[in-house]
Coordinates of C-alpha atoms and ligand atoms in Angstrom, one line a residue:
M1469 CA -55.2 -36.5 -34.8
H1470 CA -54.7 -36.1 -31.2
I1471 CA -57.0 -33.4 -29.2
H1472 CA -55.2 -31.7 -26.3
P1473 CA -56.7 -29.1 -24.1
D1474 CA -53.7 -25.9 -24.5
A1475 CA -50.2 -26.1 -25.6
P1476 CA -48.9 -26.7 -21.8
A1477 CA -50.6 -29.8 -22.2
V1478 CA -49.3 -30.7 -25.6
A1479 CA -46.0 -30.0 -23.7
R1480 CA -46.3 -32.1 -21.1
A1481 CA -48.0 -35.0 -23.4
L1482 CA -45.2 -34.8 -25.9
A1483 CA -41.9 -33.3 -24.4
P1484 CA -41.2 -32.3 -28.0
D1485 CA -37.7 -31.7 -29.0
E1486 CA -39.2 -30.8 -33.0
P1487 CA -41.3 -27.6 -33.5
V1488 CA -45.5 -28.3 -33.2
I1489 CA -48.0 -26.6 -35.0
L1490 CA -51.2 -26.2 -32.6
N1491 CA -54.6 -26.3 -35.1
R1492 CA -57.9 -24.4 -33.7
P1493 CA -60.5 -25.2 -35.9
H1494 CA -62.8 -23.7 -33.8
A1495 CA -61.5 -20.1 -34.2
A1496 CA -61.1 -20.8 -38.0
A1497 CA -64.7 -21.4 -38.4
R1498 CA -65.8 -18.7 -36.2
A1499 CA -63.4 -16.3 -38.5
A1500 CA -65.6 -17.6 -41.2
R1501 CA -68.7 -17.4 -40.2
F1502 CA -68.0 -14.0 -39.0
F1503 CA -67.0 -13.2 -43.0
A1504 CA -69.8 -15.1 -44.0
A1505 CA -72.3 -13.2 -42.4
K1506 CA -71.2 -10.2 -41.8
F1507 CA -69.4 -9.2 -44.8
P1508 CA -71.7 -7.2 -47.1
G1509 CA -70.8 -9.6 -50.3
K1510 CA -68.7 -12.4 -51.2
S1511 CA -65.8 -13.6 -48.9
L1512 CA -63.2 -15.4 -51.1
Y1513 CA -60.1 -17.4 -49.0
A1514 CA -57.0 -16.3 -49.9
V1515 CA -55.3 -19.9 -50.2
K1516 CA -51.9 -19.0 -49.9
A1517 CA -52.3 -17.4 -46.5
N1518 CA -52.3 -21.1 -45.2
P1519 CA -52.8 -24.2 -47.8
S1520 CA -53.7 -26.5 -45.2
P1521 CA -56.7 -29.1 -46.7
D1522 CA -57.7 -29.5 -42.5
L1523 CA -58.1 -25.5 -42.5
I1524 CA -59.3 -25.2 -45.9
R1525 CA -62.5 -27.7 -44.8
V1526 CA -62.8 -26.0 -42.0
L1527 CA -63.6 -22.6 -43.7
W1528 CA -65.7 -24.7 -46.6
D1529 CA -68.2 -26.0 -43.8
N1530 CA -68.7 -22.3 -42.4
G1531 CA -69.4 -20.7 -45.3
I1532 CA -67.0 -19.8 -47.5
S1533 CA -67.2 -21.4 -51.1
H1534 CA -64.8 -19.4 -53.6
Y1535 CA -61.1 -19.6 -52.7
D1536 CA -58.3 -17.2 -54.2
V1537 CA -55.7 -19.5 -56.1
A1538 CA -52.9 -18.1 -57.5
S1539 CA -51.0 -21.6 -59.0
I1540 CA -51.7 -25.0 -60.4
A1541 CA -50.6 -26.3 -57.6
E1542 CA -53.4 -24.2 -55.3
V1543 CA -55.9 -24.9 -57.8
R1544 CA -55.5 -29.0 -58.0
L1545 CA -55.0 -28.9 -54.1
V1546 CA -58.5 -27.0 -53.4
R1547 CA -60.5 -29.0 -56.1
E1548 CA -59.0 -32.2 -54.4
T1549 CA -60.2 -30.9 -51.1
L1550 CA -63.7 -29.5 -52.0
P1551 CA -64.8 -31.1 -55.3
E1552 CA -68.0 -28.4 -55.1
A1553 CA -65.4 -25.0 -54.0
K1554 CA -65.8 -22.1 -56.6
L1555 CA -62.0 -21.2 -57.7
C1556 CA -61.0 -18.0 -59.2
F1557 CA -57.5 -17.8 -60.7
M1558 CA -56.4 -14.7 -59.4
H1559 CA -53.1 -14.5 -60.0
P1560 CA -52.1 -11.6 -62.9
V1561 CA -49.4 -13.5 -64.7
K1562 CA -49.7 -17.4 -65.3
T1563 CA -48.8 -19.8 -67.8
A1564 CA -50.8 -21.0 -70.3
S1565 CA -50.5 -24.7 -69.1
A1566 CA -51.6 -23.7 -65.9
I1567 CA -54.8 -21.3 -67.2
R1568 CA -55.5 -24.0 -69.9
E1569 CA -55.9 -26.7 -67.3
A1570 CA -57.4 -24.9 -64.5
Y1571 CA -60.4 -24.0 -67.4
F1572 CA -60.4 -27.7 -69.0
V1573 CA -60.0 -29.9 -66.1
H1574 CA -61.2 -27.9 -62.9
G1575 CA -63.9 -25.4 -64.2
V1576 CA -62.5 -22.6 -63.3
R1577 CA -64.0 -19.3 -65.2
T1578 CA -62.9 -16.6 -63.0
F1579 CA -59.5 -15.5 -64.0
S1580 CA -57.4 -11.9 -63.1
L1581 CA -55.1 -9.8 -65.5
D1582 CA -53.5 -6.6 -65.4
T1583 CA -52.0 -6.8 -69.5
F1584 CA -53.0 -6.8 -72.9
E1585 CA -50.7 -9.9 -73.0
E1586 CA -52.4 -11.5 -70.2
V1587 CA -55.8 -11.4 -71.8
E1588 CA -54.6 -12.5 -75.6
K1589 CA -53.5 -15.9 -73.5
I1590 CA -56.3 -16.3 -71.8
L1591 CA -58.0 -16.3 -74.7
E1592 CA -55.1 -18.8 -76.5
A1593 CA -55.6 -20.8 -73.3
T1594 CA -59.3 -21.2 -73.0
R1595 CA -59.7 -22.2 -76.9
D1596 CA -62.2 -25.2 -78.1
A1597 CA -61.0 -28.2 -80.0
E1598 CA -62.5 -25.8 -82.9
G1599 CA -60.9 -23.3 -82.3
N1600 CA -63.2 -21.5 -81.1
H1601 CA -63.4 -18.2 -78.3
A1602 CA -65.0 -19.2 -75.1
K1603 CA -67.6 -17.2 -73.9
D1604 CA -68.1 -18.0 -70.3
L1605 CA -65.2 -16.1 -69.2
R1606 CA -65.1 -13.7 -65.8
L1607 CA -61.9 -12.1 -66.1
C1608 CA -60.9 -9.0 -63.1
V1609 CA -59.2 -6.1 -63.8
R1610 CA -55.8 -5.5 -61.1
L1611 CA -55.5 -2.0 -60.8
R1612 CA -52.4 -0.6 -58.6
V1613 CA -53.6 0.8 -55.3
S1614 CA -52.0 2.4 -52.7
S1615 CA -49.7 0.3 -50.0
E1616 CA -49.5 3.2 -47.3
Y1617 CA -52.0 2.3 -44.9
S1618 CA -50.7 -1.1 -44.7
E1619 CA -48.1 -3.4 -43.0
L1620 CA -46.6 -5.5 -45.9
S1621 CA -46.5 -3.4 -49.5
L1622 CA -48.1 -5.1 -52.4
A1623 CA -47.9 -1.9 -54.6
S1624 CA -45.2 -2.5 -56.6
K1625 CA -45.5 -6.3 -58.1
F1626 CA -49.0 -6.3 -60.0
G1627 CA -51.5 -3.6 -60.8
I1628 CA -52.6 -2.0 -64.0
D1629 CA -51.8 2.1 -63.5
L1630 CA -55.0 4.2 -63.5
A1631 CA -53.9 6.4 -66.4
D1632 CA -53.3 3.7 -68.5
A1633 CA -56.6 1.0 -67.3
G1634 CA -59.3 2.4 -69.0
P1635 CA -58.2 0.9 -72.7
L1636 CA -57.1 -2.4 -71.1
L1637 CA -61.1 -2.2 -69.1
Q1638 CA -62.4 -1.8 -72.8
A1639 CA -60.6 -4.5 -74.6
T1640 CA -61.1 -6.7 -71.4
R1641 CA -64.9 -5.9 -71.6
Q1642 CA -65.2 -7.2 -75.3
V1643 CA -64.2 -10.7 -74.6
A1644 CA -65.3 -11.0 -71.1
D1645 CA -68.9 -12.6 -70.4
W1646 CA -68.7 -10.8 -66.6
L1647 CA -65.8 -8.1 -66.1
G1648 CA -64.9 -7.1 -62.5
V1649 CA -62.0 -5.2 -60.6
C1650 CA -59.7 -5.9 -58.1
F1651 CA -56.9 -4.4 -56.1
H1652 CA -54.9 -5.6 -53.1
V1653 CA -54.4 -2.3 -51.0
G1654 CA -51.6 -4.7 -48.9
S1655 CA -51.6 -7.3 -46.4
Q1656 CA -52.3 -6.1 -42.2
A1657 CA -54.5 -2.9 -43.5
M1658 CA -54.3 -0.5 -39.9
T1659 CA -57.5 1.7 -41.3
P1660 CA -60.4 1.2 -43.5
F1661 CA -59.4 4.3 -45.0
A1662 CA -56.7 2.3 -46.9
Y1663 CA -60.0 0.2 -48.6
V1664 CA -62.2 4.1 -49.4
Q1665 CA -58.8 5.2 -51.1
A1666 CA -58.7 2.6 -53.6
L1667 CA -62.1 2.6 -54.0
E1668 CA -61.9 6.5 -54.9
R1669 CA -59.2 4.9 -57.5
V1670 CA -61.9 2.3 -58.6
R1671 CA -64.8 5.3 -59.4
A1672 CA -62.5 7.5 -61.5
V1673 CA -61.4 4.6 -63.9
I1674 CA -64.8 3.1 -64.2
A1675 CA -65.8 6.8 -65.2
D1676 CA -63.0 6.9 -67.3
A1677 CA -63.4 4.1 -68.8
G1678 CA -67.3 3.5 -69.6
V1679 CA -68.0 -0.3 -69.0
V1680 CA -70.1 -2.0 -67.8
I1681 CA -68.7 -3.3 -64.4
D1682 CA -70.0 -6.9 -62.8
M1683 CA -67.9 -7.2 -59.8
I1684 CA -65.7 -4.9 -57.6
D1685 CA -63.3 -7.3 -55.5
V1686 CA -61.9 -5.3 -52.6
G1687 CA -58.5 -7.5 -52.2
G1688 CA -57.1 -8.8 -49.3
G1689 CA -55.3 -6.7 -46.2
F1690 CA -58.0 -7.4 -43.4
P1691 CA -55.8 -7.6 -40.5
S1692 CA -55.5 -9.5 -37.5
C1693 CA -54.2 -8.9 -33.7
Y1694 CA -50.6 -8.7 -33.1
P1695 CA -48.7 -6.4 -30.4
G1696 CA -48.4 -3.7 -31.3
M1697 CA -51.0 -4.2 -33.7
E1698 CA -54.3 -3.6 -32.7
P1699 CA -56.6 -2.8 -35.9
P1700 CA -60.0 -1.2 -35.4
P1701 CA -63.4 -3.7 -35.1
L1702 CA -63.7 -5.0 -39.0
E1703 CA -67.3 -4.2 -38.7
D1704 CA -65.9 -0.6 -39.3
Y1705 CA -63.7 -1.8 -42.7
F1706 CA -67.2 -3.7 -43.7
A1707 CA -69.4 -0.4 -43.3
I1708 CA -67.3 1.7 -44.9
I1709 CA -66.5 -1.0 -47.9
H1710 CA -70.2 -1.1 -48.2
R1711 CA -70.8 2.7 -49.2
H1712 CA -68.1 3.4 -51.0
F1713 CA -69.1 0.8 -53.0
E1714 CA -72.7 1.3 -53.5
A1715 CA -71.7 4.7 -54.7
L1716 CA -69.4 3.6 -57.5
P1717 CA -71.1 4.2 -61.0
I1718 CA -71.7 0.2 -61.6
A1719 CA -74.6 -2.0 -62.8
Y1720 CA -77.7 -2.1 -60.5
N1721 CA -76.6 -6.1 -59.7
A1722 CA -72.6 -5.9 -59.4
E1723 CA -71.2 -7.9 -56.4
L1724 CA -69.0 -7.2 -54.0
W1725 CA -66.2 -9.2 -53.0
C1726 CA -62.9 -9.5 -50.6
E1727 CA -60.2 -11.8 -50.6
P1728 CA -59.0 -12.1 -47.2
G1729 CA -56.0 -14.9 -46.2
R1730 CA -54.9 -13.4 -42.9
A1731 CA -57.8 -12.9 -41.5
L1732 CA -59.1 -16.0 -41.9
S1733 CA -56.3 -18.0 -41.0
A1734 CA -53.9 -16.0 -38.2
E1735 CA -55.9 -17.5 -35.5
Y1736 CA -55.9 -20.9 -36.7
N1737 CA -52.4 -21.5 -35.8
S1738 CA -50.0 -21.4 -33.1
L1739 CA -46.5 -22.8 -32.8
I1740 CA -44.9 -24.6 -29.9
V1741 CA -40.6 -24.5 -29.8
K1742 CA -38.0 -25.5 -27.9
V1743 CA -35.6 -23.4 -26.0
E1744 CA -31.9 -25.1 -27.1
R1745 CA -29.5 -22.5 -25.6
R1746 CA -29.9 -19.4 -24.0
R1747 CA -27.2 -16.8 -24.8
G1748 CA -28.2 -13.1 -22.1
D1749 CA -31.1 -11.9 -24.2
E1750 CA -30.8 -14.1 -26.7
L1751 CA -32.5 -17.5 -26.9
Y1752 CA -31.6 -20.2 -29.5
I1753 CA -35.0 -22.1 -30.5
N1754 CA -36.1 -24.4 -32.6
D1755 CA -37.9 -22.5 -35.7
G1756 CA -37.2 -19.4 -37.3
A1757 CA -36.6 -17.7 -40.7
Y1758 CA -36.6 -20.4 -42.6
G1759 CA -39.9 -22.0 -41.1
A1760 CA -42.9 -20.3 -39.5
L1761 CA -41.2 -17.6 -38.0
Y1762 CA -40.5 -16.1 -41.6
D1763 CA -42.3 -12.8 -41.2
A1764 CA -40.6 -12.4 -37.7
A1765 CA -37.4 -12.7 -39.2
H1766 CA -37.5 -10.9 -42.7
V1767 CA -40.2 -7.7 -42.1
G1768 CA -39.6 -8.0 -37.8
W1769 CA -43.0 -9.0 -37.3
R1770 CA -44.2 -9.3 -33.8
F1771 CA -46.0 -12.4 -32.4
P1772 CA -47.4 -13.0 -28.9
V1773 CA -45.4 -15.4 -26.9
R1774 CA -46.2 -17.4 -23.6
H1775 CA -43.7 -19.1 -21.8
I1776 CA -44.5 -22.9 -20.9
A1777 CA -41.8 -24.3 -18.4
C1778 CA -40.1 -26.9 -17.3
A1779 CA -40.0 -28.1 -14.2
N1780 CA -36.3 -28.9 -13.1
G1781 CA -34.5 -27.7 -16.2
N1782 CA -33.7 -31.0 -17.8
D1783 CA -35.8 -32.0 -20.5
N1784 CA -34.8 -35.4 -19.9
D1785 CA -36.0 -37.0 -17.4
G1786 CA -40.1 -37.8 -18.5
V1787 CA -43.7 -36.6 -18.6
A1788 CA -43.2 -36.2 -14.7
A1789 CA -40.9 -33.2 -14.8
F1790 CA -43.0 -30.5 -16.4
G1791 CA -44.5 -28.2 -14.6
G1792 CA -46.5 -27.0 -17.4
A1793 CA -47.0 -23.1 -15.5
I1794 CA -47.5 -20.2 -17.4
D1795 CA -45.4 -17.5 -16.1
T1796 CA -46.6 -14.0 -16.4
Q1797 CA -44.4 -12.9 -13.3
D1798 CA -40.8 -10.7 -14.4
L1799 CA -41.4 -10.3 -17.9
Q1800 CA -38.2 -9.2 -19.9
D1801 CA -37.5 -8.9 -23.7
F1802 CA -35.6 -11.4 -25.9
S1803 CA -34.7 -11.8 -29.3
F1804 CA -34.5 -15.2 -31.2
Y1805 CA -31.9 -17.0 -33.1
G1806 CA -33.6 -20.2 -35.6
P1807 CA -32.0 -23.3 -35.6
T1808 CA -30.1 -23.1 -39.0
C1809 CA -26.5 -22.1 -39.5
D1810 CA -27.5 -18.8 -41.1
D1811 CA -26.7 -15.5 -39.5
A1812 CA -29.6 -14.1 -40.8
D1813 CA -31.7 -16.6 -39.4
F1814 CA -32.5 -14.3 -36.6
M1815 CA -35.7 -12.3 -35.0
E1816 CA -35.3 -9.6 -33.1
G1817 CA -39.0 -9.3 -31.4
P1818 CA -38.7 -7.9 -28.4
F1819 CA -40.5 -10.8 -27.1
M1820 CA -41.5 -10.7 -23.4
L1821 CA -40.7 -13.8 -21.3
P1822 CA -40.2 -14.2 -17.9
A1823 CA -36.8 -13.2 -16.7
G1824 CA -35.8 -17.2 -15.4
I1825 CA -36.1 -19.1 -18.8
K1826 CA -33.8 -21.4 -20.3
A1827 CA -33.0 -24.4 -22.1
G1828 CA -35.0 -27.2 -21.8
D1829 CA -38.2 -24.6 -21.3
W1830 CA -40.9 -24.2 -24.6
I1831 CA -42.3 -21.6 -25.6
E1832 CA -45.5 -21.1 -27.2
V1833 CA -45.9 -18.6 -30.4
G1834 CA -49.0 -17.5 -31.0
M1835 CA -51.4 -15.9 -34.7
L1836 CA -49.0 -17.7 -36.7
G1837 CA -52.1 -19.4 -39.0
A1838 CA -51.6 -17.1 -41.8
Y1839 CA -48.0 -16.6 -43.6
G1840 CA -46.2 -18.5 -40.6
A1841 CA -47.0 -22.3 -40.8
A1842 CA -47.4 -21.8 -44.5
M1843 CA -43.5 -20.7 -44.5
R1844 CA -41.7 -23.9 -43.9
T1845 CA -38.6 -25.2 -46.0
A1846 CA -36.5 -27.9 -44.7
F1847 CA -33.8 -25.7 -45.2
N1848 CA -30.4 -26.6 -43.5
G1849 CA -32.3 -30.2 -42.2
F1850 CA -35.0 -28.7 -40.2
G1851 CA -38.9 -28.2 -41.0
G1852 CA -39.9 -31.1 -39.2
G1853 CA -42.3 -32.1 -36.4
E1854 CA -45.8 -32.8 -35.8
T1855 CA -49.1 -31.2 -36.0
V1856 CA -52.0 -31.6 -33.0
T1857 CA -54.9 -29.8 -32.3
V1858 CA -56.0 -27.9 -29.3
T1859 CA -59.2 -26.7 -28.1
D1860 CA -58.2 -23.1 -26.2
E1861 CA -58.6 -19.5 -27.3
P1862 CA -55.9 -17.8 -29.5
M1863 CA -53.7 -15.4 -28.0
A1864 CA -55.7 -12.5 -29.4
S1865 CA -58.5 -12.8 -31.8
L1866 CA -61.1 -10.2 -33.7
Y1867 CA -64.2 -12.9 -33.7
R1868 CA -64.9 -13.0 -29.7
G1869 CA -66.8 -9.8 -28.8
D1870 CA -64.4 -9.3 -25.8
R1871 CA -62.0 -7.5 -27.5
K1872 CA -61.4 -4.4 -26.3
D1873 CA -61.8 -1.9 -29.1
P1874 CA -58.4 0.0 -29.5
R1875 CA -60.2 3.5 -30.4
V1876 CA -60.8 3.8 -26.7
S1877 CA -57.2 3.5 -25.1
D1878 CA -54.4 6.0 -26.5
N1879 CA -53.7 3.8 -29.5
V1880 CA -56.2 5.9 -31.6
V1881 CA -56.2 5.1 -35.6
S1882 CA -58.4 7.9 -37.5
L1883 CA -61.4 6.1 -39.3
R1884 CA -62.5 8.6 -41.4
Ligands
LIG2889 C1 -52.4 -12.7 -50.9 C2 -53.2 -12.1 -51.4 C3 -54.7 -12.3 -50.9 C4 -54.5 -12.4 -49.3 O1 -54.9 -11.5 -49.0 P1 -54.4 -10.8 -46.9 O2 -53.7 -9.6 -46.6 O3 -53.3 -11.8 -46.3 O4 -55.8 -10.8 -46.8 C5 -55.7 -11.8 -51.5 N1 -55.6 -11.5 -52.8 C6 -54.5 -11.9 -53.4 C7 -54.7 -11.6 -54.8 C8 -53.0 -12.0 -52.9 O5 -52.2 -12.1 -53.6

């Protein structure tokens, strides 16, 4: 794979007519080292955020040994990429054949669940040839918790209610070699208090059930940086989680886990898109709602953008024409239309770009490593394009140590 210094250099070299995904392995490596060193427990990578084998190898090389997988295809993908990795099948509703293949072929022992039916299904699917139940199952009961502090809710689909969790934990304890409790506070949790509230629920459930708990998994939800979404430092999240974990009535050697998807992958990718047409403050670009900009279209997510000028307004006259300069003057708000023929292929933004931007120019859209590159489809014949590696910094980073603490600006998030 070709290595370029930055997005303008890619535009000069390739003059791309299709979207180009830019990989930043150094940024993903830094995120992995941060979690491996500073989270007071084990960090699993939630593969759905970005299943790129290149990314998964970078994370492994930088201290991430456990992977949260949710489908048999993700199990196979990580196993092929990393033969030694520990895989944890954390989707609470699985098919029996997926459980069977994961257990017998890929060595998966850790499974999550939120119903009695799923416990039964896991037990059945992992029976040996003589009909004996597996003795080495590591089972995690998923608890429903609030998503009120997060930008994207994960509260309605999975998780057993507090009131019903006691009997499920007791029944699961009977068949599990090792018992965990897991939850997910929703994605992009903008304050560590989200985890405090969830851990309070865990405390109530454990006290009620009276069973020995070997592991607490606080899930994903760790934020990244986007326009208008500047979270407090991750160290604050880790400190608060650790303090509340230590106060739980659990085994003295109980483990603490987390499952970041977004926080480990967001800085890994950006995307170069081409402006095909301008209509006032609307830009028609070549990626959108069915591509890497899914969240920009469907949940109004804002991503940082950077203009890459095509020097003379003509994109057909060769490499020498590209100025590649990054304008910072005279910015105005734009919205985007994606390439498909669907009206819903629209991204309101606002995206701040130079007033003089024109058809033939490019835009680099940043912070697309999580739920961006992973969301591309081939709908309407779009979704192609190259992937290259660049060496410059992502447009924002939680891991560089030079970020301004948002609590000292007016954008104050109350912490405790
Ligand atoms: C999606 C998901 C994650 C990752 O969530 P992020 O908000 O991206 O950190 C972790 N665990 C489970 C079970 C998930 O479904």
